[in-house]
mmCIF file of N, CA and C and ligand atoms in Angstrom:
data_model
loop_
_atom_site.group_PDB
_atom_site.id
_atom_site.type_symbol
_atom_site.label_atom_id
_atom_site.label_comp_id
_atom_site.label_asym_id
_atom_site.label_seq_id
_atom_site.Cartn_x
_atom_site.Cartn_y
_atom_site.Cartn_z
ATOM 1 N N MET A 2 -0.887 -6.437 -22.181
ATOM 2 C CA MET A 2 -0.564 -5.386 -21.410
ATOM 3 C C MET A 2 0.780 -5.273 -21.084
ATOM 4 N N LYS A 3 1.245 -3.773 -21.153
ATOM 5 C CA LYS A 3 2.741 -3.567 -20.877
ATOM 6 C C LYS A 3 2.627 -2.694 -19.526
ATOM 7 N N PRO A 4 2.784 -3.281 -18.906
ATOM 8 C CA PRO A 4 3.076 -2.319 -17.178
ATOM 9 C C PRO A 4 4.344 -1.357 -17.593
ATOM 10 N N TYR A 5 4.072 -0.037 -17.143
ATOM 11 C CA TYR A 5 5.434 0.510 -16.968
ATOM 12 C C TYR A 5 6.230 0.291 -15.861
ATOM 13 N N ASN A 6 5.488 0.332 -14.522
ATOM 14 C CA ASN A 6 6.614 0.420 -13.322
ATOM 15 C C ASN A 6 5.408 0.208 -12.222
ATOM 16 N N VAL A 7 5.709 -0.159 -10.742
ATOM 17 C CA VAL A 7 5.023 0.105 -9.875
ATOM 18 C C VAL A 7 4.813 1.158 -9.610
ATOM 19 N N ASP A 8 3.364 1.942 -9.724
ATOM 20 C CA ASP A 8 3.104 3.474 -9.567
ATOM 21 C C ASP A 8 3.129 3.598 -8.115
ATOM 22 N N HIS A 9 2.842 2.709 -7.040
ATOM 23 C CA HIS A 9 3.147 2.829 -5.797
ATOM 24 C C HIS A 9 2.969 1.612 -5.394
ATOM 25 N N VAL A 10 2.975 1.708 -3.794
ATOM 26 C CA VAL A 10 2.532 0.470 -2.978
ATOM 27 C C VAL A 10 1.777 1.173 -1.782
ATOM 28 N N ALA A 11 0.862 0.544 -1.324
ATOM 29 C CA ALA A 11 0.030 0.956 -0.616
ATOM 30 C C ALA A 11 -0.218 0.584 0.977
ATOM 31 N N LEU A 12 0.076 1.444 1.704
ATOM 32 C CA LEU A 12 -0.211 0.970 3.149
ATOM 33 C C LEU A 12 -1.375 1.615 3.681
ATOM 34 N N ALA A 13 -2.244 0.812 4.416
ATOM 35 C CA ALA A 13 -3.250 1.101 5.396
ATOM 36 C C ALA A 13 -2.621 1.655 6.702
ATOM 37 N N VAL A 14 -3.131 2.487 7.286
ATOM 38 C CA VAL A 14 -2.564 2.812 8.254
ATOM 39 C C VAL A 14 -3.785 3.452 9.425
ATOM 40 N N GLU A 15 -3.533 3.871 10.580
ATOM 41 C CA GLU A 15 -4.370 4.038 11.570
ATOM 42 C C GLU A 15 -3.965 5.600 12.041
ATOM 43 N N ASP A 16 -3.043 6.083 11.837
ATOM 44 C CA ASP A 16 -2.942 7.426 12.197
ATOM 45 C C ASP A 16 -1.554 7.769 11.185
ATOM 46 N N LEU A 17 -2.439 8.849 10.139
ATOM 47 C CA LEU A 17 -1.493 9.191 9.157
ATOM 48 C C LEU A 17 -0.264 10.027 9.416
ATOM 49 N N ASP A 18 -0.599 10.977 10.240
ATOM 50 C CA ASP A 18 0.461 12.111 10.920
ATOM 51 C C ASP A 18 1.717 11.400 11.721
ATOM 52 N N ALA A 19 1.328 10.178 12.356
ATOM 53 C CA ALA A 19 2.588 9.281 12.892
ATOM 54 C C ALA A 19 3.239 8.325 11.954
ATOM 55 N N VAL A 20 2.646 8.162 11.289
ATOM 56 C CA VAL A 20 3.494 7.084 9.873
ATOM 57 C C VAL A 20 4.211 7.719 9.343
ATOM 58 N N LEU A 21 3.513 9.103 8.720
ATOM 59 C CA LEU A 21 4.446 10.316 7.820
ATOM 60 C C LEU A 21 5.667 10.655 8.622
ATOM 61 N N GLY A 22 5.640 11.105 10.096
ATOM 62 C CA GLY A 22 6.744 11.117 10.947
ATOM 63 C C GLY A 22 7.659 10.304 10.953
ATOM 64 N N ASP A 23 7.335 9.028 10.900
ATOM 65 C CA ASP A 23 8.278 7.854 10.874
ATOM 66 C C ASP A 23 8.930 7.664 9.607
ATOM 67 N N PHE A 24 8.345 7.670 8.616
ATOM 68 C CA PHE A 24 9.160 7.712 7.281
ATOM 69 C C PHE A 24 9.845 8.760 7.111
ATOM 70 N N SER A 25 9.599 10.053 7.320
ATOM 71 C CA SER A 25 10.393 11.167 7.360
ATOM 72 C C SER A 25 11.812 10.715 8.534
ATOM 73 N N ARG A 26 11.750 10.746 9.722
ATOM 74 C CA ARG A 26 12.902 10.672 10.529
ATOM 75 C C ARG A 26 13.517 9.349 10.471
ATOM 76 N N LEU A 27 12.990 7.974 10.136
ATOM 77 C CA LEU A 27 13.819 6.787 9.434
ATOM 78 C C LEU A 27 14.116 6.581 8.396
ATOM 79 N N PHE A 28 13.493 7.223 7.495
ATOM 80 C CA PHE A 28 13.930 6.655 6.065
ATOM 81 C C PHE A 28 14.089 8.351 5.207
ATOM 82 N N GLY A 29 13.954 9.386 5.835
ATOM 83 C CA GLY A 29 14.038 10.460 5.038
ATOM 84 C C GLY A 29 13.096 10.801 3.846
ATOM 85 N N VAL A 30 11.908 10.096 4.065
ATOM 86 C CA VAL A 30 10.817 10.081 2.872
ATOM 87 C C VAL A 30 9.938 10.886 3.227
ATOM 88 N N GLU A 31 9.319 11.903 2.338
ATOM 89 C CA GLU A 31 8.579 12.878 2.338
ATOM 90 C C GLU A 31 7.389 12.617 1.659
ATOM 91 N N ALA A 32 6.102 13.131 2.223
ATOM 92 C CA ALA A 32 4.837 13.167 1.286
ATOM 93 C C ALA A 32 5.106 14.762 0.303
ATOM 94 N N VAL A 33 4.702 14.237 -0.912
ATOM 95 C CA VAL A 33 4.527 15.455 -2.166
ATOM 96 C C VAL A 33 3.083 15.924 -1.807
ATOM 97 N N SER A 34 2.254 15.030 -1.753
ATOM 98 C CA SER A 34 0.782 15.563 -1.702
ATOM 99 C C SER A 34 -0.118 14.586 -0.409
ATOM 100 N N ARG A 35 -0.956 15.202 -0.329
ATOM 101 C CA ARG A 35 -1.962 14.975 0.895
ATOM 102 C C ARG A 35 -3.500 15.362 0.502
ATOM 103 N N GLU A 36 -4.124 14.430 0.372
ATOM 104 C CA GLU A 36 -5.684 14.446 0.108
ATOM 105 C C GLU A 36 -6.776 13.768 0.691
ATOM 106 N N VAL A 37 -7.967 14.278 0.685
ATOM 107 C CA VAL A 37 -9.192 13.280 1.020
ATOM 108 C C VAL A 37 -9.677 12.633 -0.391
ATOM 109 N N VAL A 38 -9.944 11.425 -0.244
ATOM 110 C CA VAL A 38 -10.521 11.157 -1.531
ATOM 111 C C VAL A 38 -12.020 10.421 -0.957
ATOM 112 N N GLU A 39 -12.937 11.160 -0.953
ATOM 113 C CA GLU A 39 -14.158 10.916 -0.244
ATOM 114 C C GLU A 39 -14.754 9.448 -0.618
ATOM 115 N N GLU A 40 -14.814 9.744 -1.988
ATOM 116 C CA GLU A 40 -15.296 8.458 -3.214
ATOM 117 C C GLU A 40 -14.855 7.089 -2.256
ATOM 118 N N GLN A 41 -13.450 7.196 -1.684
ATOM 119 C CA GLN A 41 -12.710 5.642 -1.533
ATOM 120 C C GLN A 41 -12.768 5.896 0.081
ATOM 121 N N GLY A 42 -13.392 6.829 0.696
ATOM 122 C CA GLY A 42 -13.400 6.887 2.134
ATOM 123 C C GLY A 42 -11.825 7.087 2.845
ATOM 124 N N VAL A 43 -10.969 7.756 2.469
ATOM 125 C CA VAL A 43 -9.479 7.489 2.582
ATOM 126 C C VAL A 43 -9.140 9.065 2.591
ATOM 127 N N GLU A 44 -8.255 9.200 3.460
ATOM 128 C CA GLU A 44 -7.169 10.477 3.585
ATOM 129 C C GLU A 44 -6.139 9.741 2.847
ATOM 130 N N GLU A 45 -5.393 10.094 1.640
ATOM 131 C CA GLU A 45 -4.135 9.447 1.579
ATOM 132 C C GLU A 45 -3.099 10.390 1.163
ATOM 133 N N ALA A 46 -1.595 9.941 1.308
ATOM 134 C CA ALA A 46 -0.574 10.918 1.276
ATOM 135 C C ALA A 46 0.504 9.894 -0.135
ATOM 136 N N MET A 47 1.003 10.671 -0.658
ATOM 137 C CA MET A 47 2.063 9.805 -1.611
ATOM 138 C C MET A 47 3.561 10.523 -1.340
ATOM 139 N N LEU A 48 4.225 9.231 -1.260
ATOM 140 C CA LEU A 48 5.930 9.639 -0.540
ATOM 141 C C LEU A 48 6.705 8.829 -1.537
ATOM 142 N N PRO A 49 7.172 9.825 -2.750
ATOM 143 C CA PRO A 49 7.990 9.037 -3.820
ATOM 144 C C PRO A 49 9.256 8.562 -3.456
ATOM 145 N N ILE A 50 9.553 7.878 -3.877
ATOM 146 C CA ILE A 50 11.195 7.196 -3.807
ATOM 147 C C ILE A 50 11.414 6.485 -5.017
ATOM 148 N N GLY A 51 12.574 6.881 -5.405
ATOM 149 C CA GLY A 51 13.004 6.807 -6.816
ATOM 150 C C GLY A 51 11.904 6.860 -8.031
ATOM 151 N N GLY A 52 11.821 5.956 -8.593
ATOM 152 C CA GLY A 52 10.447 5.705 -9.810
ATOM 153 C C GLY A 52 9.243 5.095 -9.198
ATOM 154 N N THR A 53 9.143 4.964 -8.043
ATOM 155 C CA THR A 53 7.581 4.831 -7.478
ATOM 156 C C THR A 53 7.214 5.459 -6.434
ATOM 157 N N SER A 54 6.189 5.200 -5.558
ATOM 158 C CA SER A 54 6.009 5.803 -4.257
ATOM 159 C C SER A 54 5.288 4.854 -3.342
ATOM 160 N N LEU A 55 5.434 5.425 -2.247
ATOM 161 C CA LEU A 55 4.666 4.671 -0.955
ATOM 162 C C LEU A 55 3.532 5.610 -1.268
ATOM 163 N N GLN A 56 2.126 4.984 -1.076
ATOM 164 C CA GLN A 56 0.865 5.475 -0.686
ATOM 165 C C GLN A 56 0.437 5.179 0.760
ATOM 166 N N LEU A 57 -0.078 5.711 1.620
ATOM 167 C CA LEU A 57 -0.534 5.898 2.795
ATOM 168 C C LEU A 57 -1.788 6.063 2.980
ATOM 169 N N LEU A 58 -2.349 5.176 3.533
ATOM 170 C CA LEU A 58 -3.930 5.366 3.216
ATOM 171 C C LEU A 58 -4.641 5.248 5.177
ATOM 172 N N ARG A 59 -5.390 6.517 5.018
ATOM 173 C CA ARG A 59 -6.237 6.428 6.536
ATOM 174 C C ARG A 59 -7.509 6.567 6.276
ATOM 175 N N PRO A 60 -8.397 5.368 6.566
ATOM 176 C CA PRO A 60 -9.750 5.357 6.489
ATOM 177 C C PRO A 60 -10.343 6.597 7.131
ATOM 178 N N LEU A 61 -11.028 7.155 6.606
ATOM 179 C CA LEU A 61 -12.079 8.260 7.099
ATOM 180 C C LEU A 61 -13.145 7.964 8.156
ATOM 181 N N SER A 62 -13.626 6.343 8.048
ATOM 182 C CA SER A 62 -14.210 5.775 9.060
ATOM 183 C C SER A 62 -14.093 4.148 9.265
ATOM 184 N N PRO A 63 -14.371 3.446 10.287
ATOM 185 C CA PRO A 63 -14.240 2.314 10.635
ATOM 186 C C PRO A 63 -14.792 1.410 9.720
ATOM 187 N N ASP A 64 -16.234 2.020 8.991
ATOM 188 C CA ASP A 64 -16.825 1.271 8.176
ATOM 189 C C ASP A 64 -16.530 1.408 6.700
ATOM 190 N N SER A 65 -15.582 2.230 6.565
ATOM 191 C CA SER A 65 -15.161 2.533 4.895
ATOM 192 C C SER A 65 -14.493 1.150 4.835
ATOM 193 N N PRO A 66 -14.050 0.782 3.476
ATOM 194 C CA PRO A 66 -12.932 -0.602 2.774
ATOM 195 C C PRO A 66 -11.827 -0.303 3.627
ATOM 196 N N VAL A 67 -11.065 0.587 3.856
ATOM 197 C CA VAL A 67 -9.680 0.622 4.291
ATOM 198 C C VAL A 67 -10.083 0.222 5.816
ATOM 199 N N GLY A 68 -11.126 0.832 6.260
ATOM 200 C CA GLY A 68 -11.417 0.615 7.701
ATOM 201 C C GLY A 68 -11.668 -0.285 8.275
ATOM 202 N N ARG A 69 -12.269 -1.220 7.352
ATOM 203 C CA ARG A 69 -12.947 -2.708 7.554
ATOM 204 C C ARG A 69 -11.684 -3.559 7.123
ATOM 205 N N PHE A 70 -10.448 -3.325 6.343
ATOM 206 C CA PHE A 70 -9.315 -4.101 6.193
ATOM 207 C C PHE A 70 -8.477 -4.030 7.267
ATOM 208 N N ILE A 71 -8.663 -2.861 8.143
ATOM 209 C CA ILE A 71 -7.582 -2.507 9.318
ATOM 210 C C ILE A 71 -7.961 -3.103 10.338
ATOM 211 N N GLU A 72 -9.234 -3.798 10.622
ATOM 212 C CA GLU A 72 -10.179 -4.262 11.653
ATOM 213 C C GLU A 72 -9.856 -5.745 11.434
ATOM 214 N N LYS A 73 -9.766 -6.338 9.961
ATOM 215 C CA LYS A 73 -9.534 -7.874 9.691
ATOM 216 C C LYS A 73 -8.337 -8.067 9.671
ATOM 217 N N ARG A 74 -7.479 -7.260 9.155
ATOM 218 C CA ARG A 74 -5.930 -7.863 8.960
ATOM 219 C C ARG A 74 -4.913 -7.045 9.701
ATOM 220 N N GLY A 75 -5.206 -5.642 10.392
ATOM 221 C CA GLY A 75 -4.534 -4.768 10.970
ATOM 222 C C GLY A 75 -3.720 -3.877 9.968
ATOM 223 N N GLN A 76 -3.083 -3.135 10.158
ATOM 224 C CA GLN A 76 -2.075 -2.216 9.367
ATOM 225 C C GLN A 76 -1.078 -2.825 8.666
ATOM 226 N N GLY A 77 -1.132 -2.181 7.604
ATOM 227 C CA GLY A 77 -0.078 -3.036 6.830
ATOM 228 C C GLY A 77 -0.471 -2.840 5.271
ATOM 229 N N LEU A 78 0.287 -3.659 4.483
ATOM 230 C CA LEU A 78 0.420 -3.716 3.109
ATOM 231 C C LEU A 78 -1.016 -4.066 2.635
ATOM 232 N N HIS A 79 -1.337 -3.033 1.674
ATOM 233 C CA HIS A 79 -3.275 -2.940 1.440
ATOM 234 C C HIS A 79 -3.326 -3.104 -0.168
ATOM 235 N N HIS A 80 -2.519 -2.577 -0.988
ATOM 236 C CA HIS A 80 -2.354 -3.247 -2.580
ATOM 237 C C HIS A 80 -0.911 -2.748 -3.071
ATOM 238 N N ILE A 81 -1.032 -3.124 -4.386
ATOM 239 C CA ILE A 81 0.054 -3.037 -5.255
ATOM 240 C C ILE A 81 -0.688 -2.420 -6.713
ATOM 241 N N ALA A 82 0.001 -0.989 -6.699
ATOM 242 C CA ALA A 82 -0.421 -0.090 -8.326
ATOM 243 C C ALA A 82 0.331 -0.289 -9.022
ATOM 244 N N ILE A 83 -0.241 -0.884 -10.131
ATOM 245 C CA ILE A 83 0.724 -1.036 -11.368
ATOM 246 C C ILE A 83 0.379 0.090 -12.610
ATOM 247 N N ALA A 84 0.929 0.903 -13.245
ATOM 248 C CA ALA A 84 0.816 1.680 -14.316
ATOM 249 C C ALA A 84 0.841 1.152 -15.393
ATOM 250 N N VAL A 85 -0.437 1.538 -16.524
ATOM 251 C CA VAL A 85 -0.433 1.070 -17.808
ATOM 252 C C VAL A 85 -1.002 2.281 -18.662
ATOM 253 N N ALA A 86 -0.703 2.002 -19.986
ATOM 254 C CA ALA A 86 -0.851 3.062 -20.823
ATOM 255 C C ALA A 86 -2.525 3.075 -20.880
ATOM 256 N N SER A 87 -3.095 2.027 -21.180
ATOM 257 C CA SER A 87 -4.744 2.346 -21.221
ATOM 258 C C SER A 87 -5.547 1.257 -20.155
ATOM 259 N N ILE A 88 -6.161 1.734 -19.465
ATOM 260 C CA ILE A 88 -7.139 1.055 -18.578
ATOM 261 C C ILE A 88 -7.885 0.500 -19.059
ATOM 262 N N ASP A 89 -8.479 0.787 -19.920
ATOM 263 C CA ASP A 89 -9.624 -0.052 -21.023
ATOM 264 C C ASP A 89 -8.990 -1.225 -21.592
ATOM 265 N N ASP A 90 -8.037 -0.865 -22.165
ATOM 266 C CA ASP A 90 -7.186 -2.412 -22.409
ATOM 267 C C ASP A 90 -7.220 -3.279 -21.757
ATOM 268 N N ALA A 91 -6.429 -2.989 -20.357
ATOM 269 C CA ALA A 91 -5.563 -3.859 -19.530
ATOM 270 C C ALA A 91 -6.981 -4.276 -19.000
ATOM 271 N N LEU A 92 -8.434 -3.926 -18.824
ATOM 272 C CA LEU A 92 -9.728 -4.467 -18.072
ATOM 273 C C LEU A 92 -9.984 -5.265 -19.422
ATOM 274 N N ALA A 93 -10.055 -5.199 -20.508
ATOM 275 C CA ALA A 93 -10.293 -6.279 -21.376
ATOM 276 C C ALA A 93 -9.627 -7.115 -21.270
ATOM 277 N N HIS A 94 -8.367 -7.236 -21.402
ATOM 278 C CA HIS A 94 -7.241 -8.248 -21.249
ATOM 279 C C HIS A 94 -7.736 -9.210 -20.000
ATOM 280 N N LEU A 95 -7.472 -8.236 -18.785
ATOM 281 C CA LEU A 95 -8.496 -9.358 -17.822
ATOM 282 C C LEU A 95 -9.403 -10.050 -17.878
ATOM 283 N N ARG A 96 -10.567 -9.377 -18.016
ATOM 284 C CA ARG A 96 -11.790 -9.898 -18.554
ATOM 285 C C ARG A 96 -11.366 -11.126 -19.188
ATOM 286 N N ALA A 97 -10.819 -10.998 -20.484
ATOM 287 C CA ALA A 97 -10.462 -12.306 -21.402
ATOM 288 C C ALA A 97 -9.682 -13.730 -20.621
ATOM 289 N N GLU A 98 -9.053 -12.853 -19.528
ATOM 290 C CA GLU A 98 -8.470 -13.722 -18.896
ATOM 291 C C GLU A 98 -9.063 -14.488 -17.553
ATOM 292 N N GLY A 99 -10.221 -14.009 -17.527
ATOM 293 C CA GLY A 99 -11.307 -14.725 -16.499
ATOM 294 C C GLY A 99 -10.944 -14.084 -15.104
ATOM 295 N N ALA A 100 -10.015 -13.152 -14.997
ATOM 296 C CA ALA A 100 -9.902 -12.243 -13.631
ATOM 297 C C ALA A 100 -11.056 -11.853 -13.227
ATOM 298 N N ARG A 101 -10.926 -11.704 -11.628
ATOM 299 C CA ARG A 101 -12.020 -11.268 -10.860
ATOM 300 C C ARG A 101 -11.724 -9.707 -10.910
ATOM 301 N N LEU A 102 -12.383 -8.700 -10.922
ATOM 302 C CA LEU A 102 -12.392 -7.531 -11.206
ATOM 303 C C LEU A 102 -13.166 -6.858 -10.176
ATOM 304 N N ILE A 103 -12.829 -5.982 -9.258
ATOM 305 C CA ILE A 103 -13.799 -5.382 -8.243
ATOM 306 C C ILE A 103 -14.558 -4.019 -9.091
ATOM 307 N N ASP A 104 -13.566 -3.744 -10.003
ATOM 308 C CA ASP A 104 -13.863 -2.472 -10.890
ATOM 309 C C ASP A 104 -14.037 -2.811 -12.237
ATOM 310 N N THR A 105 -15.159 -3.028 -12.972
ATOM 311 C CA THR A 105 -15.263 -3.509 -14.325
ATOM 312 C C THR A 105 -15.200 -2.497 -15.130
ATOM 313 N N GLU A 106 -15.375 -1.260 -14.733
ATOM 314 C CA GLU A 106 -15.198 0.205 -15.582
ATOM 315 C C GLU A 106 -14.101 1.218 -14.496
ATOM 316 N N PRO A 107 -13.851 1.608 -15.344
ATOM 317 C CA PRO A 107 -12.473 2.671 -14.559
ATOM 318 C C PRO A 107 -13.267 3.846 -13.822
ATOM 319 N N ARG A 108 -12.698 4.332 -12.500
ATOM 320 C CA ARG A 108 -12.938 5.565 -11.932
ATOM 321 C C ARG A 108 -11.864 6.398 -11.794
ATOM 322 N N ILE A 109 -12.236 7.543 -11.105
ATOM 323 C CA ILE A 109 -11.342 8.077 -11.030
ATOM 324 C C ILE A 109 -10.489 8.308 -9.484
ATOM 325 N N GLY A 110 -9.081 7.979 -9.661
ATOM 326 C CA GLY A 110 -8.584 8.254 -8.144
ATOM 327 C C GLY A 110 -8.009 9.108 -7.800
ATOM 328 N N GLY A 111 -7.205 8.919 -6.554
ATOM 329 C CA GLY A 111 -6.433 10.299 -6.233
ATOM 330 C C GLY A 111 -5.433 10.649 -7.100
ATOM 331 N N GLY A 112 -5.224 12.412 -7.452
ATOM 332 C CA GLY A 112 -4.418 12.708 -8.597
ATOM 333 C C GLY A 112 -5.270 12.702 -9.974
ATOM 334 N N GLY A 113 -6.609 11.957 -9.686
ATOM 335 C CA GLY A 113 -7.232 12.673 -11.296
ATOM 336 C C GLY A 113 -7.018 11.363 -11.858
ATOM 337 N N HIS A 114 -6.506 10.326 -11.759
ATOM 338 C CA HIS A 114 -5.698 9.224 -12.612
ATOM 339 C C HIS A 114 -6.970 8.304 -12.437
ATOM 340 N N LYS A 115 -7.114 7.280 -13.848
ATOM 341 C CA LYS A 115 -8.325 6.717 -13.872
ATOM 342 C C LYS A 115 -7.697 5.597 -13.407
ATOM 343 N N ILE A 116 -8.372 4.441 -12.324
ATOM 344 C CA ILE A 116 -7.917 3.677 -11.723
ATOM 345 C C ILE A 116 -8.998 2.339 -12.023
ATOM 346 N N ALA A 117 -8.527 1.066 -11.636
ATOM 347 C CA ALA A 117 -9.212 0.141 -11.119
ATOM 348 C C ALA A 117 -8.790 -0.944 -10.518
ATOM 349 N N PHE A 118 -9.511 -1.385 -9.469
ATOM 350 C CA PHE A 118 -8.785 -2.313 -8.402
ATOM 351 C C PHE A 118 -9.130 -4.118 -9.142
ATOM 352 N N VAL A 119 -8.458 -4.890 -9.058
ATOM 353 C CA VAL A 119 -8.750 -6.349 -9.544
ATOM 354 C C VAL A 119 -8.784 -7.013 -8.060
ATOM 355 N N HIS A 120 -9.856 -8.049 -7.845
ATOM 356 C CA HIS A 120 -9.926 -8.821 -6.265
ATOM 357 C C HIS A 120 -8.734 -9.424 -6.314
ATOM 358 N N PRO A 121 -8.400 -9.717 -4.703
ATOM 359 C CA PRO A 121 -7.314 -10.241 -4.201
ATOM 360 C C PRO A 121 -7.293 -11.724 -4.653
ATOM 361 N N ALA A 122 -8.468 -12.424 -4.611
ATOM 362 C CA ALA A 122 -8.590 -13.729 -5.209
ATOM 363 C C ALA A 122 -8.047 -13.964 -6.491
ATOM 364 N N THR A 123 -7.799 -12.954 -7.390
ATOM 365 C CA THR A 123 -7.250 -13.286 -8.612
ATOM 366 C C THR A 123 -5.723 -13.348 -8.527
ATOM 367 N N VAL A 124 -4.831 -12.888 -7.693
ATOM 368 C CA VAL A 124 -3.684 -13.028 -7.715
ATOM 369 C C VAL A 124 -3.036 -13.179 -6.457
ATOM 370 N N ALA A 125 -2.616 -14.555 -5.803
ATOM 371 C CA ALA A 125 -1.457 -14.179 -4.338
ATOM 372 C C ALA A 125 -2.307 -13.515 -3.193
ATOM 373 N N GLY A 126 -3.590 -13.056 -3.401
ATOM 374 C CA GLY A 126 -4.210 -12.760 -2.133
ATOM 375 C C GLY A 126 -3.532 -11.570 -1.975
ATOM 376 N N THR A 127 -3.428 -10.757 -3.173
ATOM 377 C CA THR A 127 -3.116 -9.311 -3.093
ATOM 378 C C THR A 127 -3.869 -8.449 -3.940
ATOM 379 N N LEU A 128 -4.449 -7.374 -3.129
ATOM 380 C CA LEU A 128 -5.354 -6.253 -4.048
ATOM 381 C C LEU A 128 -4.341 -5.753 -5.068
ATOM 382 N N ILE A 129 -4.691 -5.513 -6.260
ATOM 383 C CA ILE A 129 -3.673 -5.029 -7.482
ATOM 384 C C ILE A 129 -4.640 -3.827 -8.063
ATOM 385 N N GLU A 130 -4.013 -2.894 -7.785
ATOM 386 C CA GLU A 130 -4.624 -1.436 -8.673
ATOM 387 C C GLU A 130 -4.017 -1.344 -9.838
ATOM 388 N N LEU A 131 -4.550 -0.765 -10.849
ATOM 389 C CA LEU A 131 -4.291 -0.409 -11.908
ATOM 390 C C LEU A 131 -4.444 1.058 -12.199
ATOM 391 N N VAL A 132 -3.506 2.000 -12.618
ATOM 392 C CA VAL A 132 -3.476 3.308 -12.630
ATOM 393 C C VAL A 132 -2.924 3.599 -14.320
ATOM 394 N N GLU A 133 -3.826 4.364 -14.738
ATOM 395 C CA GLU A 133 -3.682 4.843 -16.286
ATOM 396 C C GLU A 133 -2.835 6.188 -16.199
ATOM 397 N N ILE A 134 -1.332 5.908 -16.686
ATOM 398 C CA ILE A 134 -0.514 7.335 -16.615
ATOM 399 C C ILE A 134 -0.150 7.380 -18.193
ATOM 400 N N ASP A 135 -0.472 8.660 -18.557
ATOM 401 C CA ASP A 135 0.083 9.140 -19.860
ATOM 402 C C ASP A 135 1.374 9.468 -20.090
ATOM 403 N N GLY A 136 1.762 9.717 -21.216
ATOM 404 C CA GLY A 136 3.169 10.329 -21.420
ATOM 405 C C GLY A 136 4.451 9.348 -21.381
ATOM 406 N N HIS A 137 3.950 8.375 -21.342
ATOM 407 C CA HIS A 137 5.411 7.209 -21.574
ATOM 408 C C HIS A 137 5.753 6.978 -22.752
HETATM 409 CO CO1 CO B 217 -3.173 2.885 -4.773
#
């Protein structure tokens, strides 16, 4: 597996407008996209910084995965997304290494990219997302 970069770092937030306002006012960072991803039960915003982005995730309901995350652990770091050329190759490699996968098959995430999540039990209690990005 040859990761390109950290595609994004995702934070779980309760009030998306408030947090977008904070990043704009305090750090001069603005969202370039904002969309509801029903399948994941979130509204998400992307805020590019240099070669990567912050992703803000607001749960659409308390019983969605991000809603349950905030209830258990509070707002804050939710996952780190690593860009790869082939998500199928990356998943095959992870399976061979015995990694615990949340998604054994890729699914479509925000921006229409193929994504897959690796269980936090695999590395350092941290949820890792793989994102397939072409054109590198
Ligand atoms: Co993400």
